[in-house]
Amino acid sequence: MMTQRRPDRVLGGPHDAFWRYCEQGELRMQRCGACQHLQWPPVDAACERCASTDVRRWDRLSGRGHLVSWCVFERAYYQELPVPWDTILVELAEGPLVVANPHGFRPGPALFGARVEARFTVCADGAGEFHLPVFALVEPPAPADG
Ligand SMILES: [Zn+2]
């Protein structure tokens, strides 16, 4: 399978740490040591909720979540991204909302609330190859928790 080309990522500081975890197949986010808030996107120096500078801990997340919205771009904003380009908004089980790409499905109204889980796909930008988190449908649908 060909490596997918992507627009350049934001790199440096905590962004580099995030991508290193992705390379290991781990979805991690900084958790504030003071208020426990998960930071997304990564923060350089202080918690986005309480301004504590205790943001050095990276918690491994389940990678599970559900689809809360989506958007299909019909206009090409980046030459690397062919249209129509599907994007999804996932609410992770741990709370953060992340914008990502669907893996193996196209979003639509019938999938509102569908359970998804993270996968990592190899992509490349100007800085080289990286492992991008994308989300696949959980199949078969899992029974309700409880
Ligand atoms: Zn905090």
PDB file of C-alpha atoms and ligand atoms in Angstrom:
ATOM      1  CA  MET A   1       0.000   0.000   0.000  1.00  0.00           C
ATOM      2  CA  MET A   2       1.324   3.432  -0.891  1.00  0.00           C
ATOM      3  CA  THR A   3       2.161   5.817   1.887  1.00  0.00           C
ATOM      4  CA  GLN A   4      -0.403   8.588   1.951  1.00  0.00           C
ATOM      5  CA  ARG A   5       0.971  12.074   1.503  1.00  0.00           C
ATOM      6  CA  ARG A   6      -0.381  14.678   3.938  1.00  0.00           C
ATOM      7  CA  PRO A   7       0.022  18.384   4.552  1.00  0.00           C
ATOM      8  CA  ASP A   8       2.812  19.206   6.993  1.00  0.00           C
ATOM      9  CA  ARG A   9       2.066  18.582  10.668  1.00  0.00           C
ATOM     10  CA  VAL A  10       2.621  21.034  13.475  1.00  0.00           C
ATOM     11  CA  LEU A  11       5.844  19.807  15.111  1.00  0.00           C
ATOM     12  CA  GLY A  12       8.047  20.735  18.048  1.00  0.00           C
ATOM     13  CA  GLY A  13       7.782  20.340  21.805  1.00  0.00           C
ATOM     14  CA  PRO A  14       4.773  18.320  22.929  1.00  0.00           C
ATOM     15  CA  HIS A  15       3.691  17.680  19.342  1.00  0.00           C
ATOM     16  CA  ASP A  16       6.832  15.599  18.824  1.00  0.00           C
ATOM     17  CA  ALA A  17       5.991  13.575  21.933  1.00  0.00           C
ATOM     18  CA  PHE A  18       2.473  12.926  20.629  1.00  0.00           C
ATOM     19  CA  TRP A  19       3.794  11.610  17.306  1.00  0.00           C
ATOM     20  CA  ARG A  20       6.416   9.437  19.013  1.00  0.00           C
ATOM     21  CA  TYR A  21       3.638   7.690  20.942  1.00  0.00           C
ATOM     22  CA  CYS A  22       1.655   7.254  17.716  1.00  0.00           C
ATOM     23  CA  GLU A  23       4.694   5.571  16.179  1.00  0.00           C
ATOM     24  CA  GLN A  24       4.460   3.025  19.012  1.00  0.00           C
ATOM     25  CA  GLY A  25       0.753   2.506  18.284  1.00  0.00           C
ATOM     26  CA  GLU A  26      -0.311   4.450  21.363  1.00  0.00           C
ATOM     27  CA  LEU A  27      -2.809   7.287  21.478  1.00  0.00           C
ATOM     28  CA  ARG A  28      -1.726   9.506  24.369  1.00  0.00           C
ATOM     29  CA  MET A  29      -2.630  12.959  25.617  1.00  0.00           C
ATOM     30  CA  GLN A  30      -1.205  15.179  28.331  1.00  0.00           C
ATOM     31  CA  ARG A  31      -3.164  15.009  31.581  1.00  0.00           C
ATOM     32  CA  CYS A  32      -2.936  17.972  33.914  1.00  0.00           C
ATOM     33  CA  GLY A  33      -1.525  16.967  37.286  1.00  0.00           C
ATOM     34  CA  ALA A  34      -3.576  19.643  39.026  1.00  0.00           C
ATOM     35  CA  CYS A  35      -7.107  19.368  37.544  1.00  0.00           C
ATOM     36  CA  GLN A  36      -6.795  16.094  35.529  1.00  0.00           C
ATOM     37  CA  HIS A  37      -7.898  17.784  32.310  1.00  0.00           C
ATOM     38  CA  LEU A  38      -6.745  16.055  29.099  1.00  0.00           C
ATOM     39  CA  GLN A  39      -5.149  18.519  26.709  1.00  0.00           C
ATOM     40  CA  TRP A  40      -6.003  18.381  23.045  1.00  0.00           C
ATOM     41  CA  PRO A  41      -4.268  19.580  20.985  1.00  0.00           C
ATOM     42  CA  PRO A  42      -1.015  19.335  22.978  1.00  0.00           C
ATOM     43  CA  VAL A  43      -0.035  22.363  25.041  1.00  0.00           C
ATOM     44  CA  ASP A  44       3.485  23.741  25.378  1.00  0.00           C
ATOM     45  CA  ALA A  45       3.598  24.975  28.926  1.00  0.00           C
ATOM     46  CA  ALA A  46       0.318  25.197  30.801  1.00  0.00           C
ATOM     47  CA  CYS A  47      -3.034  23.456  31.201  1.00  0.00           C
ATOM     48  CA  GLU A  48      -5.675  24.998  28.944  1.00  0.00           C
ATOM     49  CA  ARG A  49      -8.239  24.752  31.749  1.00  0.00           C
ATOM     50  CA  CYS A  50      -6.461  25.717  34.986  1.00  0.00           C
ATOM     51  CA  ALA A  51      -3.108  27.113  33.777  1.00  0.00           C
ATOM     52  CA  SER A  52      -1.082  24.673  35.893  1.00  0.00           C
ATOM     53  CA  THR A  53       2.330  23.964  34.418  1.00  0.00           C
ATOM     54  CA  ASP A  54       2.108  20.321  35.545  1.00  0.00           C
ATOM     55  CA  VAL A  55       1.366  18.907  32.094  1.00  0.00           C
ATOM     56  CA  ARG A  56       4.240  16.475  31.674  1.00  0.00           C
ATOM     57  CA  ARG A  57       2.219  13.302  32.201  1.00  0.00           C
ATOM     58  CA  TRP A  58       0.986  11.515  29.071  1.00  0.00           C
ATOM     59  CA  ASP A  59      -1.928   9.147  29.636  1.00  0.00           C
ATOM     60  CA  ARG A  60      -2.539   6.296  27.229  1.00  0.00           C
ATOM     61  CA  LEU A  61      -6.124   6.449  25.982  1.00  0.00           C
ATOM     62  CA  SER A  62      -8.372   3.581  24.969  1.00  0.00           C
ATOM     63  CA  GLY A  63      -8.658   4.797  21.384  1.00  0.00           C
ATOM     64  CA  ARG A  64     -12.398   4.149  21.664  1.00  0.00           C
ATOM     65  CA  GLY A  65     -15.049   6.719  21.064  1.00  0.00           C
ATOM     66  CA  HIS A  66     -18.109   7.532  19.012  1.00  0.00           C
ATOM     67  CA  LEU A  67     -18.896   9.574  15.954  1.00  0.00           C
ATOM     68  CA  VAL A  68     -20.515  12.888  16.836  1.00  0.00           C
ATOM     69  CA  SER A  69     -20.229  14.750  13.535  1.00  0.00           C
ATOM     70  CA  TRP A  70     -18.555  14.789  10.161  1.00  0.00           C
ATOM     71  CA  CYS A  71     -17.759  17.051   7.233  1.00  0.00           C
ATOM     72  CA  VAL A  72     -17.014  16.240   3.615  1.00  0.00           C
ATOM     73  CA  PHE A  73     -14.790  18.761   1.866  1.00  0.00           C
ATOM     74  CA  GLU A  74     -15.785  19.252  -1.759  1.00  0.00           C
ATOM     75  CA  ARG A  75     -13.181  21.927  -2.429  1.00  0.00           C
ATOM     76  CA  ALA A  76      -9.471  21.076  -2.490  1.00  0.00           C
ATOM     77  CA  TYR A  77      -7.665  23.134   0.141  1.00  0.00           C
ATOM     78  CA  TYR A  78      -4.490  21.061   0.031  1.00  0.00           C
ATOM     79  CA  GLN A  79      -3.042  19.396  -3.029  1.00  0.00           C
ATOM     80  CA  GLU A  80      -2.267  16.332  -0.876  1.00  0.00           C
ATOM     81  CA  LEU A  81      -5.930  15.768  -0.002  1.00  0.00           C
ATOM     82  CA  PRO A  82      -8.124  14.641  -2.905  1.00  0.00           C
ATOM     83  CA  VAL A  83     -11.790  15.611  -2.768  1.00  0.00           C
ATOM     84  CA  PRO A  84     -14.306  14.620  -1.659  1.00  0.00           C
ATOM     85  CA  TRP A  85     -12.315  14.468   1.591  1.00  0.00           C
ATOM     86  CA  ASP A  86     -14.061  12.931   4.604  1.00  0.00           C
ATOM     87  CA  THR A  87     -13.377  14.224   8.080  1.00  0.00           C
ATOM     88  CA  ILE A  88     -15.045  13.106  11.284  1.00  0.00           C
ATOM     89  CA  LEU A  89     -15.434  14.450  14.790  1.00  0.00           C
ATOM     90  CA  VAL A  90     -14.944  11.741  17.407  1.00  0.00           C
ATOM     91  CA  GLU A  91     -15.710  12.058  21.095  1.00  0.00           C
ATOM     92  CA  LEU A  92     -13.194   9.821  22.841  1.00  0.00           C
ATOM     93  CA  ALA A  93     -14.321   7.652  25.737  1.00  0.00           C
ATOM     94  CA  GLU A  94     -12.063   9.777  27.965  1.00  0.00           C
ATOM     95  CA  GLY A  95     -13.797  12.981  26.846  1.00  0.00           C
ATOM     96  CA  PRO A  96     -11.693  14.903  24.326  1.00  0.00           C
ATOM     97  CA  LEU A  97     -13.133  15.740  20.907  1.00  0.00           C
ATOM     98  CA  VAL A  98     -10.781  15.021  18.028  1.00  0.00           C
ATOM     99  CA  VAL A  99     -11.005  15.793  14.322  1.00  0.00           C
ATOM    100  CA  ALA A 100      -9.743  12.845  12.302  1.00  0.00           C
ATOM    101  CA  ASN A 101     -10.308  10.811   9.162  1.00  0.00           C
ATOM    102  CA  PRO A 102     -12.531   7.746   8.894  1.00  0.00           C
ATOM    103  CA  HIS A 103     -10.780   4.460   8.107  1.00  0.00           C
ATOM    104  CA  GLY A 104     -12.690   1.994   5.940  1.00  0.00           C
ATOM    105  CA  PHE A 105     -16.022   3.791   5.868  1.00  0.00           C
ATOM    106  CA  ARG A 106     -17.667   6.988   4.664  1.00  0.00           C
ATOM    107  CA  PRO A 107     -19.498   9.045   7.279  1.00  0.00           C
ATOM    108  CA  GLY A 108     -23.184   9.818   6.975  1.00  0.00           C
ATOM    109  CA  PRO A 109     -26.363  10.315   9.000  1.00  0.00           C
ATOM    110  CA  ALA A 110     -26.899   6.575   9.521  1.00  0.00           C
ATOM    111  CA  LEU A 111     -23.634   6.423  11.447  1.00  0.00           C
ATOM    112  CA  PHE A 112     -24.391   9.176  13.944  1.00  0.00           C
ATOM    113  CA  GLY A 113     -23.255   7.878  17.319  1.00  0.00           C
ATOM    114  CA  ALA A 114     -21.484   4.850  15.822  1.00  0.00           C
ATOM    115  CA  ARG A 115     -18.726   3.398  17.958  1.00  0.00           C
ATOM    116  CA  VAL A 116     -15.246   3.785  16.520  1.00  0.00           C
ATOM    117  CA  GLU A 117     -11.737   2.881  17.531  1.00  0.00           C
ATOM    118  CA  ALA A 118      -8.332   4.253  16.620  1.00  0.00           C
ATOM    119  CA  ARG A 119      -6.001   2.699  14.073  1.00  0.00           C
ATOM    120  CA  PHE A 120      -2.679   4.034  12.890  1.00  0.00           C
ATOM    121  CA  THR A 121      -1.945   4.491   9.226  1.00  0.00           C
ATOM    122  CA  VAL A 122       1.457   5.342   7.785  1.00  0.00           C
ATOM    123  CA  CYS A 123       1.554   8.759   6.133  1.00  0.00           C
ATOM    124  CA  ALA A 124       4.282  11.159   5.086  1.00  0.00           C
ATOM    125  CA  ASP A 125       4.730  14.898   5.116  1.00  0.00           C
ATOM    126  CA  GLY A 126       7.699  17.190   4.563  1.00  0.00           C
ATOM    127  CA  ALA A 127       9.298  15.896   7.781  1.00  0.00           C
ATOM    128  CA  GLY A 128       9.069  12.227   6.747  1.00  0.00           C
ATOM    129  CA  GLU A 129       6.882   9.258   7.600  1.00  0.00           C
ATOM    130  CA  PHE A 130       4.585   9.245  10.602  1.00  0.00           C
ATOM    131  CA  HIS A 131       1.757   7.146  12.029  1.00  0.00           C
ATOM    132  CA  LEU A 132      -1.531   9.004  11.812  1.00  0.00           C
ATOM    133  CA  PRO A 133      -4.418   8.061  14.102  1.00  0.00           C
ATOM    134  CA  VAL A 134      -7.589   7.381  12.106  1.00  0.00           C
ATOM    135  CA  PHE A 135     -10.855   5.799  13.233  1.00  0.00           C
ATOM    136  CA  ALA A 136     -12.557   2.602  12.090  1.00  0.00           C
ATOM    137  CA  LEU A 137     -16.039   1.390  12.940  1.00  0.00           C
ATOM    138  CA  VAL A 138     -16.169  -1.140  15.771  1.00  0.00           C
ATOM    139  CA  GLU A 139     -17.530  -4.310  14.213  1.00  0.00           C
ATOM    140  CA  PRO A 140     -19.600  -6.086  15.047  1.00  0.00           C
ATOM    141  CA  PRO A 141     -21.374  -3.444  17.132  1.00  0.00           C
ATOM    142  CA  ALA A 142     -20.461  -4.100  20.736  1.00  0.00           C
ATOM    143  CA  PRO A 143     -23.231  -4.782  23.241  1.00  0.00           C
ATOM    144  CA  ALA A 144     -24.094  -1.901  25.521  1.00  0.00           C
ATOM    145  CA  ASP A 145     -21.688  -1.466  28.406  1.00  0.00           C
ATOM    146  CA  GLY A 146     -22.913  -2.539  31.766  1.00  0.00           C
TER     147      GLY A 146
HETATM  148 ZN    ZN B   1      -5.406  21.794  34.751  1.00  0.00          ZN
END
